[in-house]
Amino acid sequence: MFVFKAAVVGAGIMGGQIAQTIAAAGFPVVLKDIDDALVQAGLDEARNVTQGQVGKLAEKGRITAEQAEAQIEAILGRIQGTTSYEGFGEVDFVVEAVPEKMAIKQEVFAALDAATPSHAILASNTSSLSITEIGEATLRPDQVLGFHYFYPASLMPLIEIVAGEDTSTETMGTAVIFAQAIRKQPITCAEVPGFVVNRILNSGIAEVWREQEEKGLSIKLIDEGVGAAGVVPVGPYYLMNLLGLDTVLHVVEHLAESYGEERFYVPKAMRRLVSEGKLGAKSGGDGFYDPQGESNVEGDAAPDVQELVELLSLKTLLEACLVLEEGVATHRDIDFGLMAGAGLDPRRGLMPPFMKADVEGLDVVLERMESLQERHGERFTPPRILRRLVAQGRLGQKSGQGFYPYPQPDAEQPAELVKLETVKRSPTGEGVAIAWLANGQMNSISPLVIEDLAKVWRKAMDSGVRALVIASSNPLLFCAGADVKSFTTMDEAAGEELIEAAHKLFSELGSERIATIAAVNGLAFGGGCELAMACDMRIAARSAIFGQPEIKLGIIPGFGGTQRLPRLVGVSKALEMNLIGDPILADEAFELGLANRVVEDHELLDTALQWAHKLAGQAPLALEQIKRVSGAGELQQGIEAEKRAFAAVFASADASEGISAFLGKRAPAFKGA
């Protein structure tokens, strides 16, 4: 399923901004509401956002004033305002952004079901309502999902993609691809009240609200103290003022109704202020604070900030663990969601819950949570997953593994961008090691990474290692692909040398007597996917995404992607993946044979090491020969053909245009030369 044209229903501030994000990414979009005034308000919002974004580029001298004006008009020219469903027969993806009332949403979805093509995906921007129930209003519930933007949609990078009970895997995959195409950062989750970010965030903040009302605390002192404690970007009352008290109250009441008010406290002050029309920034700044910045909430006692921080932090972690235990989302998507949707970004000194717990030590965190349980009751009962990890000795960074794995490389290292770790505990007594990819935020494959991985490989062979796990030191992704920029600086001789070295190494990974296992977490794109395919086995985390996107840059796979992929998924599917360039999710990769197993993210390294220990105990000579004769055929001839084709395409004008467009974050204009 491909998206060429989109639509947004509901032209308020949010709808106007959603339409703008789609148009800014190059897609035509229809923006609908019930009357011309509302449609115009949405168009005005889209114009304001676009002028602000493009104006900043002009102010920084990146584009001229004339280019800025042309860019603004080009973006706005892709948005068509309407009060009818005329034109919806051409759309492929619809985002509904009408008021949060089930009856209204079902009415809209029934109309969309009749007005859009049978292949179109119907998505709701709801922050809390049931996707399954919304989908019941259509004849295509398998093509209905949640596509939850965070306010302001023009700035916040996160989209929660929510699967209802009937949503198909293909629909989810298309939504992930579309979210990436409009330059957003998606996470996927199952349908539960509050989904991921709102549920976890409000669970922690509920403890602050409870303490404030029970002890008559000053909200101004709470915001100052908690905001400065390095656990949240801003104080909770200030944040709710920005988001809108009515919006927050709707979500909190829904959570309390779903999970109980003992767990999700609903502040009486918020209910009173909403009934008085004091909604925060959207009502002139009058909400928890008045327009002069003074408190509208009773209470002036000084808070115990340390206690509030403890309650907030541990309740946030506890709820995150429950979301994980329920299978709603992976621990990677939970942390990433709170980074992109709630500002808990390690680059700003703030940590999402699982990363924070690993740093502090899971045994220490468990003791603190047990202490809170004694003082505050059952709502602080430590979750089972936390107890299990501590019982396993997975205590976080200090033990090498907690919710995430952490490299503990050997004292002497043969390389810099790939680290070798010899596994000390081996049930079989045979040599097992981990090669940790460690090339920055994107873990891209550069010439130096190829060189360093070869050094680690030779060290492993010389050391008697019988099984090697290739894993990522970045907890959020495996490898986002080749470092295209570094390749463009190489001359022809250096480029040829790199290709030869990479193919020699990848060939050895799949033919020598060391068993190789790729532990794939998050993105494995381009060269990263080709590295995984060169290994004997691929264990994928549930959040893993595989893809060969080279064609979008005007080039072809250069590290075996045209040859190894057909041997794993079949010629037809491999041709599709290489020609289209869109990624596939972990479950589809497993169904196709690209992944040998799919496991929960927090179990990825343990599972990969189990496979390594099992393979390390096999007869080395037999293992080597099985690797070499399995699927024996024309692989090397195919690799030689790929190398020649890659060299020809890489030297083309289309390749130059595609790479320039990729680096410049614009759409390429290929001419077939």
XYZ file of C-alpha atoms in Angstrom:
673
model
C 0.000 0.000 0.000
C 1.442 3.366 -1.033
C 0.485 6.903 -0.047
C 0.447 9.545 -2.767
C -2.292 11.839 -1.440
C -3.675 12.379 2.061
C -6.599 14.071 3.777
C -7.238 15.605 7.186
C -10.747 15.880 8.635
C -11.066 18.572 11.288
C -9.454 21.931 10.514
C -8.750 23.316 13.961
C -5.300 24.301 15.150
C -4.297 20.644 15.358
C -5.846 19.734 12.007
C -4.218 22.698 10.282
C -0.833 21.745 11.696
C -1.279 18.070 10.748
C -2.106 19.084 7.170
C 0.969 21.325 7.140
C 3.295 18.494 8.224
C 2.011 16.364 5.353
C 2.232 19.145 2.750
C 5.717 20.184 3.921
C 6.885 16.638 3.161
C 5.711 16.964 -0.444
C 2.290 15.263 -0.294
C -0.907 16.908 -1.580
C -3.516 16.982 1.204
C -7.223 17.793 1.462
C -8.242 19.676 4.629
C -11.956 19.350 5.492
C -14.282 20.840 8.069
C -18.015 21.545 8.326
C -17.972 25.231 7.280
C -15.790 27.681 5.380
C -14.755 29.637 8.491
C -13.288 26.549 10.156
C -11.542 25.483 6.961
C -10.007 28.946 6.609
C -8.840 28.838 10.237
C -7.019 25.581 9.476
C -5.468 27.029 6.330
C -4.383 30.120 8.275
C -2.744 27.911 10.905
C -0.897 26.002 8.182
C 0.310 29.294 6.681
C 1.476 30.629 10.046
C 3.442 27.466 10.782
C 4.984 27.369 7.313
C 5.993 31.031 7.410
C 7.631 30.475 10.784
C 9.567 27.405 9.673
C 10.717 28.720 6.301
C 11.343 32.200 7.708
C 13.917 30.766 10.091
C 15.826 29.276 7.167
C 15.885 32.675 5.471
C 16.985 34.408 8.699
C 19.921 32.007 8.974
C 20.896 32.699 5.361
C 20.272 29.130 4.195
C 17.832 30.356 1.524
C 17.060 33.760 -0.001
C 13.877 35.725 0.676
C 12.646 34.882 -2.836
C 13.329 31.183 -2.298
C 11.530 31.361 1.049
C 8.429 32.891 -0.513
C 8.425 30.310 -3.291
C 8.805 27.484 -0.766
C 5.945 28.809 1.381
C 3.598 29.030 -1.588
C 4.640 25.569 -2.811
C 3.797 23.995 0.561
C 0.496 25.832 0.955
C -0.365 25.083 -2.655
C -0.478 21.384 -1.758
C -3.288 21.975 0.795
C -6.835 22.061 -0.582
C -9.539 23.314 1.775
C -13.059 21.919 1.466
C -16.368 21.518 3.303
C -17.359 18.335 1.466
C -15.981 14.883 0.810
C -15.504 15.706 -2.860
C -11.974 14.696 -3.847
C -11.696 12.060 -1.108
C -12.027 9.398 -3.783
C -8.359 10.003 -4.627
C -6.788 9.884 -1.169
C -4.748 7.010 0.226
C -4.425 8.028 3.900
C -6.839 10.039 6.066
C -6.115 11.539 9.492
C -9.222 12.389 11.494
C -8.811 15.239 14.010
C -12.367 16.019 15.153
C -13.478 16.481 18.817
C -12.795 13.608 21.226
C -16.311 12.175 21.269
C -16.907 8.630 20.085
C -20.235 9.405 18.396
C -18.674 12.182 16.307
C -15.698 10.041 15.331
C -17.858 7.088 14.316
C -20.033 9.369 12.195
C -16.934 10.743 10.459
C -15.432 7.282 9.891
C -18.679 5.966 8.427
C -18.659 8.874 5.971
C -14.970 8.299 5.173
C -15.634 4.627 4.559
C -18.114 5.593 1.839
C -16.064 8.472 0.370
C -12.560 6.966 0.087
C -11.111 4.164 -2.063
C -11.201 0.660 -0.619
C -7.404 0.647 -0.189
C -7.283 3.898 1.840
C -6.133 3.775 5.456
C -8.372 5.628 7.918
C -6.472 6.973 10.926
C -7.625 8.759 14.067
C -5.624 11.379 15.919
C -7.409 10.412 19.140
C -5.321 10.573 22.293
C -7.352 8.018 24.234
C -10.456 6.601 22.507
C -10.790 2.998 21.311
C -9.514 2.403 17.784
C -11.457 -0.865 17.637
C -14.719 0.911 18.481
C -14.015 3.642 15.922
C -13.291 0.990 13.304
C -16.643 -0.690 13.925
C -18.270 2.198 12.042
C -16.543 1.042 8.839
C -16.492 -1.981 6.567
C -12.659 -2.000 6.745
C -11.678 -2.219 10.443
C -8.423 -3.883 9.363
C -7.453 -0.545 7.744
C -8.299 1.625 10.772
C -5.622 2.676 13.266
C -4.523 5.434 15.595
C -2.124 8.079 14.284
C -1.634 10.203 17.376
C 0.260 13.455 16.955
C 1.465 15.393 19.994
C 0.778 19.096 20.399
C 2.049 21.184 18.719
C 1.961 18.828 15.739
C 4.239 21.079 13.699
C 7.055 20.776 16.253
C 6.661 17.528 18.171
C 8.413 14.673 16.331
C 6.488 11.761 17.853
C 3.536 9.877 16.376
C 1.971 6.982 18.290
C 0.696 4.437 15.755
C -1.984 2.429 17.529
C -3.270 -0.972 16.422
C -6.890 -1.807 17.141
C -7.986 -5.394 17.598
C -8.670 -5.709 13.858
C -5.808 -3.599 12.435
C -3.699 -5.579 9.974
C 0.079 -5.855 9.964
C 0.157 -4.355 6.471
C -1.808 -1.314 7.652
C 0.596 -0.778 10.536
C 3.588 -1.098 8.217
C 2.172 1.447 5.769
C 1.488 3.891 8.603
C 5.067 3.568 9.882
C 6.429 4.239 6.392
C 4.117 7.246 5.945
C 5.105 8.675 9.337
C 8.766 8.427 8.359
C 7.992 9.991 4.962
C 6.488 13.074 6.644
C 9.629 13.296 8.802
C 8.045 12.135 12.054
C 9.346 9.533 14.481
C 6.810 6.735 14.992
C 6.368 4.216 17.743
C 3.842 1.395 17.558
C 1.609 0.157 20.332
C -1.485 -1.870 21.076
C -4.778 -0.295 22.007
C -5.182 0.467 25.717
C -6.576 3.566 27.443
C -3.989 6.358 27.227
C -1.836 4.340 24.805
C 1.827 4.854 25.871
C 3.011 8.399 26.548
C -0.145 9.899 28.064
C -0.702 6.870 30.271
C 2.834 6.791 31.658
C 3.253 10.554 31.950
C -0.037 11.059 33.758
C 0.594 8.162 36.123
C 3.707 9.871 37.462
C 2.244 13.385 37.553
C -0.843 12.051 39.373
C 1.349 11.531 42.442
C 2.318 15.214 42.406
C -1.333 16.253 42.107
C -2.274 13.972 45.007
C 0.471 15.347 47.272
C -0.413 18.953 46.401
C -4.082 18.628 47.321
C -3.590 16.433 50.377
C -0.907 18.720 51.864
C -1.931 22.122 50.505
C 1.358 22.641 48.671
C 2.253 25.682 46.592
C 2.052 24.785 42.885
C 4.543 27.553 42.134
C 7.125 26.008 44.475
C 6.350 22.556 43.061
C 6.967 23.737 39.506
C 10.174 25.513 40.499
C 11.531 22.572 42.500
C 10.506 19.668 40.281
C 11.343 21.603 37.122
C 14.886 22.187 38.381
C 15.421 18.613 39.587
C 16.375 17.191 36.186
C 13.528 14.690 35.898
C 11.066 16.557 33.631
C 11.585 19.413 31.138
C 9.249 21.842 32.966
C 7.109 21.850 36.084
C 3.882 19.800 35.807
C 1.430 22.668 36.409
C 3.189 24.933 33.931
C 3.116 22.108 31.354
C -0.610 21.467 31.794
C -1.266 25.190 31.393
C 0.418 24.996 27.987
C -1.406 21.844 26.875
C -4.874 23.017 27.958
C -6.572 21.972 31.178
C -9.700 20.716 29.408
C -7.656 18.451 27.137
C -5.634 17.088 30.060
C -8.731 16.619 32.223
C -10.419 14.582 29.489
C -7.424 12.231 29.318
C -6.980 11.993 33.093
C -10.646 11.234 33.744
C -10.551 8.558 31.051
C -7.473 6.998 32.674
C -9.029 7.141 36.144
C -12.201 5.523 34.826
C -10.160 2.814 33.088
C -7.557 2.024 35.754
C -8.993 3.474 38.972
C -8.511 6.852 40.677
C -6.174 5.337 43.253
C -3.730 4.866 40.393
C -4.653 7.965 38.350
C -5.576 10.772 40.697
C -7.852 13.459 39.210
C -7.104 16.857 40.810
C -10.189 18.667 42.098
C -8.578 21.994 41.261
C -8.373 21.049 37.586
C -12.057 20.138 37.477
C -12.986 23.467 39.116
C -10.823 25.549 36.785
C -12.187 23.816 33.676
C -15.757 24.414 34.868
C -14.851 28.114 35.217
C -13.469 28.221 31.668
C -9.887 28.667 32.884
C -8.121 26.373 30.434
C -4.560 27.739 30.390
C -2.807 29.169 27.358
C -5.827 28.605 25.093
C -7.970 30.903 27.297
C -5.579 33.831 27.526
C -3.186 32.183 29.968
C -5.724 31.775 32.773
C -5.524 28.235 34.119
C -3.467 26.819 36.993
C -1.890 30.276 36.910
C -3.593 33.581 36.151
C -2.300 35.794 33.305
C 0.027 37.538 35.782
C 1.635 34.223 36.755
C -0.010 33.883 40.176
C -1.499 30.597 41.381
C -5.204 29.858 40.909
C -4.892 26.810 43.185
C -5.249 26.797 46.966
C -2.129 25.937 48.937
C 1.046 27.738 49.949
C 2.989 25.114 51.924
C 6.555 24.367 50.862
C 6.894 20.930 49.191
C 9.459 18.261 49.983
C 10.890 18.373 46.464
C 13.027 15.265 46.928
C 9.973 13.256 47.978
C 7.937 14.570 45.038
C 10.714 13.673 42.622
C 10.896 10.161 44.090
C 7.139 9.669 43.758
C 7.059 11.069 40.232
C 10.081 9.128 38.953
C 9.273 5.730 40.431
C 5.567 5.851 39.561
C 6.546 6.736 35.986
C 8.868 3.716 35.855
C 6.271 1.474 37.465
C 3.614 2.387 34.892
C 6.149 1.980 32.082
C 6.870 -1.540 33.371
C 3.153 -2.353 33.371
C 2.835 -1.133 29.775
C 5.776 -3.404 28.914
C 4.403 -6.413 30.825
C 1.024 -6.057 29.108
C 2.692 -6.241 25.694
C 1.372 -2.814 24.720
C 4.755 -1.597 23.467
C 8.426 -2.525 23.588
C 10.716 -0.988 26.180
C 12.572 0.738 23.330
C 9.369 2.336 21.985
C 8.269 3.321 25.492
C 11.539 5.117 26.206
C 11.681 6.597 22.713
C 8.077 7.778 23.034
C 8.835 9.609 26.269
C 11.971 11.098 24.718
C 10.189 12.415 21.611
C 6.752 13.048 23.130
C 7.535 14.223 26.658
C 10.995 15.753 26.317
C 12.843 13.164 28.423
C 15.882 13.455 26.182
C 19.308 12.291 27.447
C 20.904 14.974 25.264
C 19.239 17.525 27.546
C 20.246 15.757 30.728
C 16.843 14.061 31.138
C 16.349 10.299 31.061
C 13.342 8.185 30.010
C 12.298 5.616 32.633
C 14.110 2.438 31.560
C 17.386 4.172 30.721
C 17.196 6.070 34.013
C 16.591 2.869 35.980
C 19.542 1.153 34.302
C 21.824 4.037 35.224
C 20.652 4.101 38.844
C 20.823 0.298 39.216
C 17.736 -1.920 39.123
C 18.469 -3.403 42.541
C 18.634 0.096 44.032
C 15.441 1.124 42.252
C 13.648 -2.000 43.510
C 14.596 -1.212 47.113
C 13.348 2.365 46.751
C 10.062 1.183 45.227
C 9.558 -1.311 48.055
C 10.088 1.544 50.496
C 7.416 3.618 48.736
C 5.073 0.630 48.834
C 5.440 0.449 52.626
C 4.683 4.185 52.969
C 2.068 4.737 50.256
C 0.387 1.392 49.646
C -0.278 -1.069 46.854
C -0.091 1.399 43.988
C 3.705 1.226 44.409
C 3.877 -2.590 44.321
C 7.050 -3.360 42.326
C 6.258 -4.842 38.908
C 7.172 -8.429 38.104
C 9.562 -7.517 35.275
C 11.691 -5.447 37.660
C 11.900 -8.272 40.203
C 12.742 -10.766 37.455
C 15.617 -8.709 36.049
C 17.098 -8.206 39.503
C 16.805 -11.953 40.205
C 18.698 -12.606 36.935
C 21.494 -10.297 38.024
C 20.590 -7.853 35.271
C 21.095 -4.732 37.365
C 21.711 -2.136 34.648
C 24.894 -0.508 33.441
C 26.980 -1.800 36.327
C 26.297 -5.442 35.415
C 26.383 -5.012 31.620
C 22.665 -5.547 31.176
C 19.401 -4.277 32.624
C 16.482 -3.302 30.443
C 19.178 -2.587 27.839
C 22.514 -4.318 27.162
C 25.712 -2.358 27.761
C 29.054 -3.212 26.146
C 31.770 -4.411 28.491
C 34.621 -4.605 25.980
C 37.859 -6.432 26.622
C 40.733 -4.408 28.058
C 42.754 -4.718 24.869
C 40.919 -3.698 21.713
C 41.930 -4.304 18.086
C 39.736 -1.459 16.778
C 37.968 1.796 17.645
C 34.488 1.856 16.049
C 33.764 -1.829 16.718
C 34.427 -3.203 20.205
C 35.160 -6.838 21.026
C 33.720 -8.369 24.180
C 34.647 -11.923 25.128
C 31.731 -13.539 26.946
C 33.011 -14.778 30.288
C 30.185 -17.146 31.146
C 29.628 -19.867 28.584
C 27.446 -22.876 29.466
C 29.305 -24.998 26.906
C 32.751 -23.669 27.743
C 33.310 -22.745 24.097
C 34.437 -19.333 22.928
C 31.650 -16.794 22.430
C 32.155 -13.089 21.793
C 30.226 -9.943 20.894
C 31.262 -7.402 18.258
C 29.650 -4.106 19.312
C 29.019 -1.584 16.535
C 29.897 1.784 18.051
C 29.885 4.465 15.369
C 27.903 7.317 16.854
C 24.213 8.081 16.958
C 23.248 6.414 13.655
C 25.840 3.627 13.850
C 26.402 4.055 10.123
C 28.783 1.884 8.129
C 31.767 3.978 7.101
C 35.055 2.846 5.562
C 36.588 2.853 9.046
C 33.763 0.692 10.414
C 34.442 -1.912 7.696
C 38.147 -1.794 8.548
C 37.492 -2.069 12.281
C 34.956 -4.873 11.941
C 37.535 -6.796 9.895
C 40.099 -6.306 12.687
C 37.634 -7.575 15.292
C 36.735 -10.522 13.047
C 40.386 -11.497 12.655
C 40.940 -11.153 16.400
C 37.956 -13.425 17.041
C 39.289 -16.024 14.596
C 42.768 -15.892 16.128
C 41.350 -16.187 19.667
C 39.450 -19.396 19.043
C 36.006 -17.795 19.184
C 33.401 -20.272 17.945
C 30.376 -17.941 17.776
C 30.230 -14.160 17.313
C 27.209 -11.951 18.015
C 27.142 -8.656 16.115
C 25.186 -6.135 18.188
C 24.703 -2.397 18.486
C 25.968 -0.243 21.323
C 23.165 2.214 20.488
C 20.068 1.060 22.433
C 17.678 2.539 19.857
C 18.937 1.161 16.524
C 21.158 -1.463 14.906
C 22.584 0.420 11.916
C 20.866 3.135 9.874
C 22.905 2.276 6.760
C 26.052 3.311 4.987
C 27.667 6.656 5.742
C 26.775 8.082 2.339
C 28.548 11.369 2.939
C 31.883 9.628 3.570
C 31.478 7.600 0.382
C 31.052 10.755 -1.712
C 34.499 11.994 -0.659
C 36.298 8.868 -1.910
C 38.003 8.636 -5.298
C 37.328 5.699 -7.620
C 40.301 3.643 -6.396
C 39.393 4.106 -2.731
C 35.755 3.281 -3.442
C 36.693 0.087 -5.246
C 39.004 -0.894 -2.394
C 36.203 -0.353 0.119
C 33.712 -2.446 -1.845
C 36.234 -5.266 -2.172
C 37.081 -5.182 1.548
C 33.422 -5.143 2.591
C 32.505 -8.043 0.316
C 35.482 -10.089 1.471
C 34.507 -9.546 5.113
C 30.794 -10.217 4.569
C 31.633 -13.373 2.620
C 33.770 -14.662 5.486
C 30.994 -13.989 8.010
C 28.843 -16.444 6.109
C 31.449 -19.068 5.194
C 34.046 -19.463 7.971
C 33.782 -21.820 10.937
C 32.758 -19.089 13.373
C 28.950 -18.967 13.677
C 27.668 -15.401 13.275
C 24.455 -14.005 14.777
C 23.127 -10.488 14.149
C 21.175 -9.120 17.139
C 19.005 -6.546 15.360
C 17.435 -3.810 17.478
C 15.565 -0.950 15.797
C 16.557 0.175 12.313
C 18.642 -2.064 10.064
C 18.691 -0.130 6.816
C 20.851 -0.412 3.710
C 24.344 -1.484 4.683
C 23.081 -2.376 8.164
C 20.527 -4.765 6.680
C 23.200 -6.197 4.368
C 25.521 -6.780 7.330
C 22.743 -8.637 9.148
C 22.016 -10.725 6.036
C 25.697 -11.692 5.782
C 25.448 -13.373 9.195
C 24.295 -16.956 9.627
C 21.361 -16.024 11.863
C 19.336 -12.873 12.543
C 17.568 -12.463 15.866
C 15.243 -9.459 15.660
C 13.826 -7.369 18.462
C 10.119 -6.679 18.129
C 10.951 -3.057 17.292
C 13.373 -4.031 14.509
C 12.786 -2.610 11.027
C 14.588 -3.956 7.952
C 14.962 -2.137 4.659
C 16.992 -1.586 1.485
C 16.300 2.089 0.649
C 19.215 2.661 -1.746
C 16.984 3.162 -4.786
C 15.564 6.312 -3.156
C 19.062 7.777 -3.402
C 19.386 6.798 -7.041
C 21.809 3.950 -6.327
C 21.578 0.197 -5.700
C 22.595 -1.999 -2.758
C 26.366 -2.347 -2.754
C 27.134 -4.860 0.005
C 25.237 -7.909 -1.298
C 21.644 -6.710 -0.960
C 20.673 -7.821 -4.463
C 22.080 -11.308 -3.864
C 21.581 -12.352 -0.239
C 18.068 -10.919 0.102
C 16.568 -13.174 -2.643
C 18.164 -16.203 -0.971
C 16.366 -15.330 2.261
C 12.949 -13.989 1.218
C 12.614 -15.203 -2.370
C 13.317 -13.484 -5.655
C 9.923 -11.778 -5.981
C 9.841 -10.205 -2.505
C 13.513 -9.217 -2.713
C 12.895 -7.512 -6.035
C 9.964 -5.641 -4.479
C 12.003 -4.506 -1.462
C 14.932 -3.372 -3.580
C 12.788 -1.614 -6.203
C 10.416 0.124 -3.773
C 12.886 0.832 -0.979
C 10.270 0.776 1.804
C 11.076 -1.030 5.072
C 9.313 -3.996 6.660
C 8.566 -4.582 10.340
C 9.993 -7.427 12.406
C 6.962 -9.713 12.228
C 6.907 -9.566 8.421
C 10.677 -10.113 8.330
C 10.161 -13.291 10.367
C 7.302 -14.500 8.155
C 9.462 -13.968 5.068
C 12.551 -15.680 6.505
C 14.687 -12.557 6.834
C 14.652 -12.935 10.633
C 15.107 -16.323 12.312
C 13.318 -15.237 15.483
C 11.489 -12.189 16.824
C 11.814 -11.607 20.564
C 10.897 -8.917 23.055
C 13.395 -6.076 22.898
C 14.650 -6.490 26.453
C 15.379 -10.182 25.763
C 17.288 -9.620 22.495
C 20.883 -9.989 23.684
C 20.104 -12.907 25.996
C 18.414 -14.744 23.126
C 21.246 -13.995 20.691
C 23.778 -15.252 23.226
C 21.773 -18.438 23.768
C 21.962 -19.091 20.039
C 25.682 -18.291 20.106
C 26.324 -20.752 22.932
C 24.322 -23.441 21.126
C 26.165 -22.917 17.830
C 29.545 -22.641 19.568
C 29.077 -26.184 20.841
C 28.594 -27.645 17.352
C 31.392 -29.421 15.471
C 33.432 -26.562 13.912
C 34.389 -28.334 10.685
C 30.855 -29.554 10.049
C 29.466 -26.111 10.840
C 31.880 -24.516 8.377
C 31.035 -26.945 5.585
C 27.281 -26.658 6.141
C 27.616 -22.873 5.870
C 29.564 -23.178 2.646
C 27.362 -25.687 0.844
C 23.929 -24.521 2.046
C 22.217 -22.807 -0.859
C 25.352 -23.223 -2.929
C 24.972 -21.682 -6.332
C 25.879 -18.471 -7.996
C 26.344 -16.158 -4.999
C 29.861 -15.054 -5.858
C 28.970 -14.562 -9.518
C 25.990 -12.521 -8.395
C 28.150 -10.463 -6.062
C 30.531 -9.693 -8.927
C 27.600 -8.567 -11.063
C 26.306 -6.389 -8.225
C 29.708 -4.762 -7.794
C 29.856 -3.838 -11.471
C 26.296 -2.520 -11.435
C 26.894 -0.531 -8.245
C 29.995 1.116 -9.722
C 28.117 2.110 -12.871
C 25.106 3.507 -11.005
C 27.145 5.251 -8.313
C 28.969 7.253 -11.010
C 25.707 8.439 -12.604
C 24.101 11.883 -12.466
C 21.034 10.329 -10.846
C 23.162 9.006 -7.990
C 24.703 12.427 -7.489
C 21.236 14.009 -7.430
C 19.817 11.356 -5.088
C 22.653 11.641 -2.588
C 22.567 15.457 -2.700
C 18.807 15.398 -2.087
C 19.225 12.977 0.811
C 21.871 15.133 2.470
C 19.826 18.285 1.785
C 16.589 16.697 3.068
C 14.655 17.351 -0.141
C 12.945 15.246 -2.813
C 15.286 14.142 -5.621
C 14.622 14.870 -9.296
C 15.915 11.852 -11.230
C 16.433 12.109 -15.011
C 17.650 8.637 -15.904
C 21.242 9.582 -16.583
